[in-house]
Coordinates of C-alpha atoms in Angstrom, one line a residue:
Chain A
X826 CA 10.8 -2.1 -44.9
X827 CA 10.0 -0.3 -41.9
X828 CA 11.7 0.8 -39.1
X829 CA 10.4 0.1 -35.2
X830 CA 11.2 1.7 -32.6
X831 CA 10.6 -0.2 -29.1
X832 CA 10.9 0.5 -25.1
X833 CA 11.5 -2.4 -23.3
X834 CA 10.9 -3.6 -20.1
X835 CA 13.2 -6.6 -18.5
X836 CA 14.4 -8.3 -15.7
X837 CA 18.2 -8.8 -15.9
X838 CA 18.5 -11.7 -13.9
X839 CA 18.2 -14.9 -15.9
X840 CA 20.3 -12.4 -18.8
X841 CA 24.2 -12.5 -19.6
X842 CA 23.0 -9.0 -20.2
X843 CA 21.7 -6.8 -23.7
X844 CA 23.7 -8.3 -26.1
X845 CA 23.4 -11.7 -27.6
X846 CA 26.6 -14.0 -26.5
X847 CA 27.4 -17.6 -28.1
X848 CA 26.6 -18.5 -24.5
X849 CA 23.8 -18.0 -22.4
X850 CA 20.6 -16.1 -22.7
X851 CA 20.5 -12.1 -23.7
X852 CA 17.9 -10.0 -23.8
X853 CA 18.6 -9.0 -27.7
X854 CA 18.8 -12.3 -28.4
X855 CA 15.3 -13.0 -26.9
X856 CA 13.7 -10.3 -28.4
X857 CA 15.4 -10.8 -32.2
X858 CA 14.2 -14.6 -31.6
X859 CA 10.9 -13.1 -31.1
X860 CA 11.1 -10.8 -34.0
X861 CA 11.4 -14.1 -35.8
X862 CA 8.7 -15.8 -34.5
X863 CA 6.4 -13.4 -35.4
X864 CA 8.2 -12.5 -39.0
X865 CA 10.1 -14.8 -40.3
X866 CA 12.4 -12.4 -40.7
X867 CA 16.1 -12.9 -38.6
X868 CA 17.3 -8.8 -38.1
X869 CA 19.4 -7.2 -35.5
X870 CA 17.8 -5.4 -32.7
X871 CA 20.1 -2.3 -32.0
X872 CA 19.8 -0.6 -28.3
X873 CA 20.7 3.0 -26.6
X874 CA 22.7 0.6 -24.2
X875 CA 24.2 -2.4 -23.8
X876 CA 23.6 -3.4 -20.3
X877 CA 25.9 -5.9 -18.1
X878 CA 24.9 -9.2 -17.2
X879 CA 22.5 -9.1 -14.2
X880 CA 21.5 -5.1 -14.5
X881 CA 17.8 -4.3 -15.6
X882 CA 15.5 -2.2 -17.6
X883 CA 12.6 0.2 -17.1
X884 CA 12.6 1.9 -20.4
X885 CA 15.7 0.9 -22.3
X886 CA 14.9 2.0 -26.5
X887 CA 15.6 -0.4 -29.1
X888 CA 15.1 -0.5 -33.3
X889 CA 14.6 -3.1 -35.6
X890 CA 14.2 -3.2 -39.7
X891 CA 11.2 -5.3 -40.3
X892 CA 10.1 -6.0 -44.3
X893 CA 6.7 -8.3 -43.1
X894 CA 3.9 -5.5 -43.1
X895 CA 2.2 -5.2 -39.6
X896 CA 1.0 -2.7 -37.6
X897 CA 3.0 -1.3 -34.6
X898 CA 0.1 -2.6 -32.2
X899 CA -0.3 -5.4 -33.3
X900 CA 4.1 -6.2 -33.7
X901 CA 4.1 -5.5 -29.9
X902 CA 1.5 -7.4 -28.8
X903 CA 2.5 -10.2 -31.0
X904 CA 6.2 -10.0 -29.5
X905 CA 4.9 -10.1 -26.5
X906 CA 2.8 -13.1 -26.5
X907 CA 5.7 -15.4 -27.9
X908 CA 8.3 -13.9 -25.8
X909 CA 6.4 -15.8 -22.4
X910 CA 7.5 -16.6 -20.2
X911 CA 11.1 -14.3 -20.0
X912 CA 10.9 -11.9 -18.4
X913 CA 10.8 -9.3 -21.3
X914 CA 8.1 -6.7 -22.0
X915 CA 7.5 -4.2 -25.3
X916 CA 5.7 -1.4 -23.6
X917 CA 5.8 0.8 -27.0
X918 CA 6.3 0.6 -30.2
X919 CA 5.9 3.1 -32.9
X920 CA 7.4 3.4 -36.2
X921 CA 11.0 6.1 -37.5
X922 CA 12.1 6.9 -39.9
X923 CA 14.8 5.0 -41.0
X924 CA 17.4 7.1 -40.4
X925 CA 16.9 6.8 -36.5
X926 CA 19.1 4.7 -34.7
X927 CA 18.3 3.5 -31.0
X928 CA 22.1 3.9 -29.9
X929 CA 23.7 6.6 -32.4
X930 CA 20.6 9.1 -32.5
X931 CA 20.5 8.9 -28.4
X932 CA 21.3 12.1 -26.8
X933 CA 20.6 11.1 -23.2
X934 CA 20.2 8.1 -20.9
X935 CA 19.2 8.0 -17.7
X936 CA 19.7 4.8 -14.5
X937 CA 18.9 4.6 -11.8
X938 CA 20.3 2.7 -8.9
X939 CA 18.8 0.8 -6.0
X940 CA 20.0 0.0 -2.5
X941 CA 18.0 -1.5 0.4
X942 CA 19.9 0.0 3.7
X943 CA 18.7 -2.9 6.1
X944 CA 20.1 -5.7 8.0
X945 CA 17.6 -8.3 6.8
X946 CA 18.0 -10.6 3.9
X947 CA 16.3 -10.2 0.8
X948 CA 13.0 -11.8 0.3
X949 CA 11.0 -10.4 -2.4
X950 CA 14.0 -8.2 -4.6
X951 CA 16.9 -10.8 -4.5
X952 CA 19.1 -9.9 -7.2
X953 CA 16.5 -6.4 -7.9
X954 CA 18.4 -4.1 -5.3
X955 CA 21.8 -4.4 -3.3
X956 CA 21.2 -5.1 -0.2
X957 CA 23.8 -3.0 2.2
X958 CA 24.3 -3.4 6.3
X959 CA 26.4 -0.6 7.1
X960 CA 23.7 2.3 8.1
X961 CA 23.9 5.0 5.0
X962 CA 23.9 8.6 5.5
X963 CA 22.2 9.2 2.4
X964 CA 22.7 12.9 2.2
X965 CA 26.1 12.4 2.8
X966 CA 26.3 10.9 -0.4
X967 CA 24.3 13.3 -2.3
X968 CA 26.4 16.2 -1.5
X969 CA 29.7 13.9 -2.3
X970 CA 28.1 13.7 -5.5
X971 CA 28.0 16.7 -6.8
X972 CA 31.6 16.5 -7.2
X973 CA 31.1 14.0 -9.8
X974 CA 28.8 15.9 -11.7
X975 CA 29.7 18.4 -14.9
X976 CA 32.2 17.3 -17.6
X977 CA 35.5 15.4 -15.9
X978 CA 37.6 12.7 -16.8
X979 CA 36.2 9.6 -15.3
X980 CA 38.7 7.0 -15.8
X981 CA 39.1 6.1 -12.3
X982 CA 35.3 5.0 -12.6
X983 CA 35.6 3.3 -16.2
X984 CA 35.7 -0.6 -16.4
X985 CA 39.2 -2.3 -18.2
X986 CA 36.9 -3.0 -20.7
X987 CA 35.3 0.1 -21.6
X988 CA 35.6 0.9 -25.6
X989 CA 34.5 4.3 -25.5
X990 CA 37.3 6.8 -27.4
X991 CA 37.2 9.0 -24.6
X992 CA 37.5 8.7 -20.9
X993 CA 35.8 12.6 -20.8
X994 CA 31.9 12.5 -20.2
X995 CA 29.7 15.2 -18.7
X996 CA 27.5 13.8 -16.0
X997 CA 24.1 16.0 -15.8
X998 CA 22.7 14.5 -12.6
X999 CA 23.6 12.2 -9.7
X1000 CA 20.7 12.2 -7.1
X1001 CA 20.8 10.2 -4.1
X1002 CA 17.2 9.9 -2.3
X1003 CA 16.3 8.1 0.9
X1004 CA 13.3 6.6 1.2
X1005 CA 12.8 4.8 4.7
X1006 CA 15.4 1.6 4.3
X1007 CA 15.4 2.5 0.3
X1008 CA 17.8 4.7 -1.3
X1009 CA 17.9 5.3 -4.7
X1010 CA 21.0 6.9 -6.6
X1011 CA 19.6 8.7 -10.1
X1012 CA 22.5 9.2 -12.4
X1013 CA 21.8 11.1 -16.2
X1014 CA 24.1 11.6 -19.0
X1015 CA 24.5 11.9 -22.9
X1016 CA 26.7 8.8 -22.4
X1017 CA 28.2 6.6 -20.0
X1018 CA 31.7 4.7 -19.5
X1019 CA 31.4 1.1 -19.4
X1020 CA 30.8 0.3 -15.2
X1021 CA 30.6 3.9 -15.1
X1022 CA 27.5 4.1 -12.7
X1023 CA 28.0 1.2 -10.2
X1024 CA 31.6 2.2 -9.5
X1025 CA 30.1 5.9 -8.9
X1026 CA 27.4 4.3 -6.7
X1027 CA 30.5 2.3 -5.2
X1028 CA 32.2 5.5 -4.0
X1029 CA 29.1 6.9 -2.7
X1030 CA 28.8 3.9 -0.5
X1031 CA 31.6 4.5 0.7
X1032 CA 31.1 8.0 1.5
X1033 CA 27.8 6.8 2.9
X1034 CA 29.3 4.6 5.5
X1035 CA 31.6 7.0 7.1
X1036 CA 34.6 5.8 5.4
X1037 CA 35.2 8.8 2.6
X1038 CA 34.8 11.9 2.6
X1039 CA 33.5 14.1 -0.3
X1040 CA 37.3 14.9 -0.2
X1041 CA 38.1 11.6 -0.7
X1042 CA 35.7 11.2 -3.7
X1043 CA 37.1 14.3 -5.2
X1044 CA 40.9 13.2 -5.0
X1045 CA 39.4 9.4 -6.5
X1046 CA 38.3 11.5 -9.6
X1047 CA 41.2 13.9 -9.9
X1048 CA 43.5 10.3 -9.6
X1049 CA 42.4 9.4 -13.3
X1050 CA 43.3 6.0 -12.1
X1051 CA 41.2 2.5 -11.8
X1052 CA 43.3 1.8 -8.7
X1053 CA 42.1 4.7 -7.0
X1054 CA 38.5 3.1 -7.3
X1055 CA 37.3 2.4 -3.6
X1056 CA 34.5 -0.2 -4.3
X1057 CA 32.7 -1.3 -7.6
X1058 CA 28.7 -1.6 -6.9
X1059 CA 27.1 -5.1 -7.7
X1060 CA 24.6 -5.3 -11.0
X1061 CA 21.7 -6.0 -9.0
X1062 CA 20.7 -2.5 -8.4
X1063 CA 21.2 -1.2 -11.7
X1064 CA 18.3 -0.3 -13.7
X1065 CA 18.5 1.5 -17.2
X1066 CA 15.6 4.0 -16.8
X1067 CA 15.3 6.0 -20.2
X1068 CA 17.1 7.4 -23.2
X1069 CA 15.9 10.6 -25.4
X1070 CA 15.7 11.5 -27.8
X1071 CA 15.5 14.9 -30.2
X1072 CA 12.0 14.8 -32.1
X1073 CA 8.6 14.4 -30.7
X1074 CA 7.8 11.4 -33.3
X1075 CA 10.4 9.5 -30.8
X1076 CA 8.8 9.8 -27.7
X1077 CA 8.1 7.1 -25.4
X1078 CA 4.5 6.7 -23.6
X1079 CA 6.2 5.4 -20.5
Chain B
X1216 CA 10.8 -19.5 28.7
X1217 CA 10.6 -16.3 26.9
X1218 CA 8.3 -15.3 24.7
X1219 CA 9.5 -13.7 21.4
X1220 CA 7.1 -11.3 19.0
X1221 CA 9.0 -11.6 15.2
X1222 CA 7.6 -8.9 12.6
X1223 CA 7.8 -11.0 9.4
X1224 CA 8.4 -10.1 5.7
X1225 CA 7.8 -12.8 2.9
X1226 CA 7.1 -13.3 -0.6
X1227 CA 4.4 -15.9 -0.4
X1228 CA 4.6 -16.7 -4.1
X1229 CA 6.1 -20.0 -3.0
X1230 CA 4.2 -21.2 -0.1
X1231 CA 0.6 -22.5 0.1
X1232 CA 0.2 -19.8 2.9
X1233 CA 1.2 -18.9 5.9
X1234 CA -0.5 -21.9 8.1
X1235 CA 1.1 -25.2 8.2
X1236 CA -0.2 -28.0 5.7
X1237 CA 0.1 -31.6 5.5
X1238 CA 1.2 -31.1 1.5
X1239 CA 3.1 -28.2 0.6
X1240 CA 5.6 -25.3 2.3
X1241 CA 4.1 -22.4 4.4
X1242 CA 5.8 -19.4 6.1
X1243 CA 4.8 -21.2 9.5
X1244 CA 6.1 -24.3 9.0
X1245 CA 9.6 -22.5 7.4
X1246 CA 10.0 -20.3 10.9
X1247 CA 8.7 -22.9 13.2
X1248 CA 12.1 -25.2 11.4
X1249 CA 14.1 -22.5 11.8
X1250 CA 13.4 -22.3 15.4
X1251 CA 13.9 -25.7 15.8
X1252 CA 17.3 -25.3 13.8
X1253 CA 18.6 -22.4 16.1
X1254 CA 17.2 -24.0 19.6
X1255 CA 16.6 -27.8 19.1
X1256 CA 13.2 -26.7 20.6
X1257 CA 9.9 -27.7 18.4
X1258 CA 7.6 -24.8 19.1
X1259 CA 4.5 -23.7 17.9
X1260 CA 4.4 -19.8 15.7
X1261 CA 1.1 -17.9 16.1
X1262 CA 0.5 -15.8 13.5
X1263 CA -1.9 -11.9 13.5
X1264 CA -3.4 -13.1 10.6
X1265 CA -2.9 -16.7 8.4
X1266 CA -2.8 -15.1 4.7
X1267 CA -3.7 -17.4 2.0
X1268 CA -1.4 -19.3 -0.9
X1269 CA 0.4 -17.0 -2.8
X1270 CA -0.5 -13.9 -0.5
X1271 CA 2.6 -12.0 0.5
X1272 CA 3.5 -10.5 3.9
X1273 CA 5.5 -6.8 4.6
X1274 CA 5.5 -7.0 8.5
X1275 CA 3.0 -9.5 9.4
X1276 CA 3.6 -10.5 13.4
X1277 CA 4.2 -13.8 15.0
X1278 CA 5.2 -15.0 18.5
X1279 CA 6.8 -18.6 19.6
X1280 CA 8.2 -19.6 23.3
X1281 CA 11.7 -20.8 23.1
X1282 CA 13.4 -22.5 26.9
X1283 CA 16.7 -21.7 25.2
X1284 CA 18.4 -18.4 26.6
X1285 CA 18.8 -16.1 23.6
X1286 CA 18.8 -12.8 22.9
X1287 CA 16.7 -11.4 21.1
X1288 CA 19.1 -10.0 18.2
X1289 CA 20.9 -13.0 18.4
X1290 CA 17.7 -15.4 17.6
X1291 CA 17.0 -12.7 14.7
X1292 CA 19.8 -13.3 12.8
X1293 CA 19.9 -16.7 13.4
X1294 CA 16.8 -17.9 12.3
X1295 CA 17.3 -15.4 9.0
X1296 CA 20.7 -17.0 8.5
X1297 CA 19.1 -21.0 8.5
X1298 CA 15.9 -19.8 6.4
X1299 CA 18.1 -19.0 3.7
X1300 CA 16.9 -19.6 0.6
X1301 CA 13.4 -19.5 1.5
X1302 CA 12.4 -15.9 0.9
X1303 CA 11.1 -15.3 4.3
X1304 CA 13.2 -12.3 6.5
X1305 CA 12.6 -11.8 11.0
X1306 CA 13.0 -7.9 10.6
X1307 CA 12.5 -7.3 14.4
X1308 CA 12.7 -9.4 16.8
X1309 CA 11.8 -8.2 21.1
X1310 CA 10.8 -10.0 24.1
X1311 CA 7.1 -9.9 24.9
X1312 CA 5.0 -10.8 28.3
X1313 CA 3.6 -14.3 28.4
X1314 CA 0.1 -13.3 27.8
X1315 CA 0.9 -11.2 24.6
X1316 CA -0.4 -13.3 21.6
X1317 CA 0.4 -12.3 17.9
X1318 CA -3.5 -13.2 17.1
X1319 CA -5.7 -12.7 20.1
X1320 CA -4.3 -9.4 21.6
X1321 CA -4.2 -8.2 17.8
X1322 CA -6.4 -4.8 17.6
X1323 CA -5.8 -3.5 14.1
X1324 CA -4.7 -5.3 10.8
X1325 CA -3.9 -3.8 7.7
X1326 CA -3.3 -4.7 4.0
X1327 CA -2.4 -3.2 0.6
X1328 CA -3.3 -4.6 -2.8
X1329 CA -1.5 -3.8 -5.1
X1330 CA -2.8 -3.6 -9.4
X1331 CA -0.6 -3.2 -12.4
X1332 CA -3.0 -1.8 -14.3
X1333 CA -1.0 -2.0 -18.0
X1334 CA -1.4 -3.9 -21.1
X1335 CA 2.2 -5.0 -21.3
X1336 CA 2.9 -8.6 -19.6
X1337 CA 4.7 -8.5 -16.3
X1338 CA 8.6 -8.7 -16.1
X1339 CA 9.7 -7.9 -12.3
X1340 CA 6.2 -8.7 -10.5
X1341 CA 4.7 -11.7 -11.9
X1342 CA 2.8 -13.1 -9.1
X1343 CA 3.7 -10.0 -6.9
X1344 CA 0.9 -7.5 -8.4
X1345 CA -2.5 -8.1 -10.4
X1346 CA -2.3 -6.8 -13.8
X1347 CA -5.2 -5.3 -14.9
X1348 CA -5.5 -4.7 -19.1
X1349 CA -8.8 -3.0 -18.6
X1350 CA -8.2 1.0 -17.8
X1351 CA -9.1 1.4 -14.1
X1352 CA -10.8 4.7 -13.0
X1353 CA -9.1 4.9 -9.9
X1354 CA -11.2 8.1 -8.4
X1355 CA -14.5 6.2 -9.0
X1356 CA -13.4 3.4 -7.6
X1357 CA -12.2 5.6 -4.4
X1358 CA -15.1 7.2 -4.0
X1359 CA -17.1 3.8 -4.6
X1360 CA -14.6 2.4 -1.9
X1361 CA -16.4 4.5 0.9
X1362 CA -19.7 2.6 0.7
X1363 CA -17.4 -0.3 2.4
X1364 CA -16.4 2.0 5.1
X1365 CA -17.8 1.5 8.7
X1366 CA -19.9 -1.2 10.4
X1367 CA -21.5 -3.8 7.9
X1368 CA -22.5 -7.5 7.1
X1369 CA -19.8 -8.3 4.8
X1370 CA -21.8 -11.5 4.0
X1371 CA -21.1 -10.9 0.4
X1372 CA -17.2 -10.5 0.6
X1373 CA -16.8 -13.5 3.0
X1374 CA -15.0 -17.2 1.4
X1375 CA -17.4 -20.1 1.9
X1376 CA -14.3 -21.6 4.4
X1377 CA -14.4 -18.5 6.2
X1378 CA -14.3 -19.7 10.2
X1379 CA -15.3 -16.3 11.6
X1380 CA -18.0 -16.1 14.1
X1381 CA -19.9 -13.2 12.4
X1382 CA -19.8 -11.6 9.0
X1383 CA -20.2 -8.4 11.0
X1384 CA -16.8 -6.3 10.6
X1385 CA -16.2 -2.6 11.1
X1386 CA -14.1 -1.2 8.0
X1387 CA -12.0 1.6 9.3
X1388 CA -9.9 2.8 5.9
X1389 CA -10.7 2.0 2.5
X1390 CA -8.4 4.3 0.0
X1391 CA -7.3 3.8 -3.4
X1392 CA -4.2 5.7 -4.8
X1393 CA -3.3 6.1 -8.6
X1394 CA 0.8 6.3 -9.2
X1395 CA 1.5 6.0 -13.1
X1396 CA 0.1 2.7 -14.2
X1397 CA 0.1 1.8 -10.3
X1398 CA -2.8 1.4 -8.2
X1399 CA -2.7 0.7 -4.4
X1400 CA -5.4 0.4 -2.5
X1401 CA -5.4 0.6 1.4
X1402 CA -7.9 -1.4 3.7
X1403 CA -7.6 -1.8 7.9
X1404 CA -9.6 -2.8 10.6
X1405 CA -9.4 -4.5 13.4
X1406 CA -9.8 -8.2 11.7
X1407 CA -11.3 -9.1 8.2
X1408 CA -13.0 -12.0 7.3
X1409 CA -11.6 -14.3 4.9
X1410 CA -11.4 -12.9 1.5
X1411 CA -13.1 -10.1 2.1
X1412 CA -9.9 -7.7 0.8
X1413 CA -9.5 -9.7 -2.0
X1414 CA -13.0 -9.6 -2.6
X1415 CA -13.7 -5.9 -2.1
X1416 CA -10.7 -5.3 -4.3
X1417 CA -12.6 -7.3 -7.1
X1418 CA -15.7 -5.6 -6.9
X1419 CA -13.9 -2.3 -7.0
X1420 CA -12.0 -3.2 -9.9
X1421 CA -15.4 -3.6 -11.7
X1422 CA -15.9 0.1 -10.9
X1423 CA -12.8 1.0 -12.3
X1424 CA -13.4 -0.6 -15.6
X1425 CA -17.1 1.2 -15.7
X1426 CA -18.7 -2.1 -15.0
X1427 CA -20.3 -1.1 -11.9
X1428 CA -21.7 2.0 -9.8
X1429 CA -21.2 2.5 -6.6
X1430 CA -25.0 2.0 -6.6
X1431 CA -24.3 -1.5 -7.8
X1432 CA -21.4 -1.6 -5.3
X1433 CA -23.9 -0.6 -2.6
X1434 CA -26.5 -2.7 -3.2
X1435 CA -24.1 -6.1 -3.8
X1436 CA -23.2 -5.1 0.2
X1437 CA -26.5 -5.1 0.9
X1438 CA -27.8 -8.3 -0.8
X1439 CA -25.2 -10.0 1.9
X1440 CA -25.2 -13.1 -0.4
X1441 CA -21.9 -14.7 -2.0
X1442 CA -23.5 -14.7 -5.5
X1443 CA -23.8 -10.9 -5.3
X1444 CA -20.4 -10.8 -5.5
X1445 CA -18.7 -9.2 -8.9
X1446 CA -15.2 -10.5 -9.0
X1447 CA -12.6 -11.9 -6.3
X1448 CA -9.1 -10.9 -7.3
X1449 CA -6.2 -12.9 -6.9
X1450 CA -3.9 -13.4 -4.3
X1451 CA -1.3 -11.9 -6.2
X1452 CA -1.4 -8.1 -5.5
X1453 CA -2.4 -8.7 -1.6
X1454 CA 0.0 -7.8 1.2
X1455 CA -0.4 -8.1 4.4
X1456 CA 0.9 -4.6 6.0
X1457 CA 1.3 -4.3 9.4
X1458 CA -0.6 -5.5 13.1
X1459 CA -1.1 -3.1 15.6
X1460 CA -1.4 -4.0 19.6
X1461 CA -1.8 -1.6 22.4
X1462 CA 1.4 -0.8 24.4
X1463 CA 4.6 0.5 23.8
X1464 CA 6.3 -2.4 24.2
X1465 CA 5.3 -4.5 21.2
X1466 CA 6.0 -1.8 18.6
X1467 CA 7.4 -3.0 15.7
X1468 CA 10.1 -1.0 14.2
X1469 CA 9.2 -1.5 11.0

């Protein structure tokens, strides 16, 4: 048996999100189908996340147990060939040792979030960014931020369905960078709360359009209270960018 | 009667181009509808340049007369409201004198062509970006790239359909730029023949992968002969950027 480890590349859009449901399309599911294909063997896929329905990946990390003896070159490119035409790429794929987990031996992830500031309907990135109206004052938002950042209690930004023990998380970065009509929000953390990101992206839209101030966005945090959430970002501009890991035999190439 | 300049953004994965055909959607015929939507007025849209099937546009401009009294703004967001779902956006939208035309009083054009250049199948950009397997130089084919540059007979990079007068063109920018697995490359001038990007992008691909010199490059310009031509790439990675004009007053915003 060996373990393989795997960064994968994939469009959220057609996806009920990472994790297999009874109904509709998931990414693990795609990928464990492919595993099959290629194996015979049926295994779980394990990730560093579990993204939402609709919310992407750049880089997201993923194991699998396989017993069929292949090269990890050759594994990839095979997964790749009958996983056409979703929209799912391997871009890696090496082999750990099999006491390395995708989601347990993860000590950081990183997101990053997309907004297009512009007035114009979507034509190429429908469903890739969120499109927002309302002129952003981008820097603005990246000094509300900060407030966020550090170790806090974050339950006013954790989803009703979030099954993480603790609402306490330290947040190592929350970036917000403007880029002509583009922002992008880069948010980094050992872990995050379940809707963690897009209702902090939320807030800072909010912030952004005038209607909070970094005052406002403090008192949010300090409420420890879903209620005292002022908007909920949509899954579109979500992307999971990268996890890390301790041990060089565990980086990525991307 | 007022005539409108529209700067135009579309995903031309869809269309069969931007000109109107007898068989099949194109960007024209989806505006020209719009209009006729919005003002009950069948017009006639004149593009700067009428990109091919499957070539995408970022701010390509366009004018139409329309009797109606509008305002500018107004016919903006209305025509983007009735094009929905097509994937084409008005980003501006201003009031031009009657002798300004999108085409003829055109005095610059540019493009960008984009290359994946990564083994991995695409997930986000199928159709938007040419993946290349092959490693790409992208400094040889840069420095290549300047061969192009200036005054030639671009007899060589011309489509057998192409309608131009003379295969003499003046190149004014030919630059390609490595970003990660990314490679843009940037050509303008004042007009281009047809498939002469698309064909200068081939050719320099076959630098990239070693295939070629720039000697080889050189001379294929110089043979001015079709079947001296190394590679045409697909429509997929072109974009068409942006159409200057003289005066102030056509600016686009964008």
């Amino acid at each position: 048996m060996t373990r393989f480890a795997f960064t994968v590349e994939y469009d959220g859009r057609p996806f009920m999100g990472w994790q297999r449901q009874a109904h509709g399309a998931s990414v693990q599911q795609t990928v464990e189908d492919a595993i099959h294909q290629v194996t015979g063997e049926r295994v779980a896929v394990h990730a560093a996340g579990r993204t939402d329905a609709g919310v992407h990946g750049l880089g997201m990390r993923a194991h699998a147990d396989v017993e069929k003896p292949i090269a990890p070159f050759r594994l990839m490119e095979a997964l790749n060939a009958v996983m056409r035409p979703a929209p799912v790429a391997i871009l890696d794929c090496v082999e750990v040792p099999g006491d390395w987990h995708a989601r347990f031996s993860c000590i950081g992830r990183s997101y990053v979030y997309r907004i297009a500031n512009r007035r114009a309907p979507l034509t190429f990135e429908e469903g890739l960014v969120w499109r927002v109206i309302q002129p952003l004052d981008a820097q603005a938002m990246h000094a509300a931020a900060q407030v966020l950042v550090g170790r806090h209690d974050f339950t006013t930004f954790r989803s009703a369905h979030c099954q993480s023990d603790s609402p306490v998380k330290t947040l190592d970065r929350l970036d917000v960078e403007r880029d002509g009509d583009r922002i992008a929000i880069y948010a980094a953390a050992r872990s995050f709360l379940h809707h963690q990101v897009r209702s902090m992206v939320g807030c800072l839209a909010m912030v952004g359009m005038g209607r909070w101030s970094a005052d406002d966005l403090r008192a949010a945090l300090e409420a420890r209270d879903r209620a005292a959430l002022g908007l909920n970002a949509p899954p579109d501009g979500l992307y999971f960018v990268r996890a890390a890991y301790a041990g060089a035999e565990t980086a990525t190439r991307t």
